[in-house]
Steps between C-alpha positions, in 0.01 A plus 500: 500500500821648409629789728640843392773676645424804716646844608677576180721781599798721358809447702711748316504649135720735286404653177571175317474203759239411757530235783170360607401221771193316594399269781652168453245202470536175664669232280179313487350794324777597266799345337619857393387817349470642148554867470357685208581862388280671255506861344191656339614329176663172566640250728856628627634200685365181665723349776455170683599484854557156647402410842216614703720685756673725237260805518723784390626592135673791353383591144746702282492674152194696576421820311451841680151665483347160382215321659566143616262252632675237722314162541611224738341150483570193700545206293478110561401318180267775404506877569316641777301808557695819500545826673605813310703803573539796268851693509448836331798720601790497783405837639237768496111471569300334230159324433428145419167363352436122374881479500563797294705783615362853468666845521368827672185628379360169345122435455281215624140420412309429819344180366865353475595580880188351664634194661797431744682314215476795283622770740727789409817446682714796597862375573821673636789266472752482771282646785269371772145611532450745788149646420452597135180618350283523201323846474255626253673821360168694490466435878850493664369524848292190482729200404355163380363312777579157406255318736185707462348334180233773510353713218722789603811299491473177303863402513657203682887460564751264574858534566858359499766611760795435291555637232253762610163417303151627517232310271189702416183355358122549482277313722202656298426731244687832457260793548523781250617752752808276591646437157807687406862538625641304810843520647684220684740616781772253609646391753334785708194705482454778249536761775866397510700745250754230467264230393499363138184569292359340173173585337212275364184595306222270585201562257145377413375416146778623253777745522755670282846374626702737278478757225839549348683617176729266317743553206527865581761667277833603664485832314160651559593809257508275190173468312308279432506296805339150547429333847247284673255568776451182718196459750526193707172370643498236780218333708141399408486360156171712396486878482269734300787649305861650480595812309827713439453860420689832453276813617154395382617291202477129543799316336360158593185387668369155560163401665334177652858339573554161630856372526376117463393562157738787388204721394714792524834494326779475767815294564475255790798533747382287793188287441450401865458860593317615199777748438495631139663784316337739247714685274473811272757592253557880496666727230587840591622780250525780749175639433265196481459177674362216292401141532384319177236738370433687833693818536506791759699838473702562807831697600696484791431213761302210371246387781354152452236320701414134543145440631363149598133487546404230775160316480464641862700650740750802426614556160865540472717781336856542441674799344839516316698824391747509239729821496 
């Protein structure tokens, strides 16, 4: 069978270039390599490297703050198996999951991080791992024990020395008491005041990823005003319902939701993560908030809620205030 190159690593990088290398194969296993660079939307470039001993290449013309996946395949007459490296950014701590880059305070459904191949990777470019830690924010004195695999600590970890990387995944189900916010510290422990920190929320069932306002007028003193409330749900595709309200007045309320069949009116954002957006159009005349035929008298700050009702487990509530 064909042999894949191994140990794909970053040699150097700038904001717009990256140099990668890999372990060269014997001439009996490869005539050369094909390097493929893709972004979230398309193939950026494909380069053929002739000769099995030529195992380094510099890729130019990359864009800042863009996720790239770099794939190297050995070729003979047919392309062989590949190894993949994800390049997110040249500096600063970040998260990677399933070859996609994630910023600080990102959300991860527990059933999508339950194997070593689906680990959440915490990466700090340009550094070597000293110790590093994953710590549950609610219990900062009890860091994740990557080797316990017990009900009280269901996580496992792997690591890469350079660049400093800690990969976190679940070896068993996530107990309800342990869902929530986790922080990764690199390249040293969280007790080091100079360490780098990034946060991830690991949750069961379904969760509200964000509750935000869009199209808000620049001048809030001119009436009437029109804007949108966007409640973004992520995780398990079935949930009892979701609603948005101001005070005790429901502006939108949906029940028996199943994202697979669009039972509740939403916009699909990421189908693989069951990420959907619920939107309510708001009109405010300075005295009354209205959405369609529903209205609520209000003056001063407008305080909204989005509530997600899980089939089991904790319900989710997010609040939003417009001043």
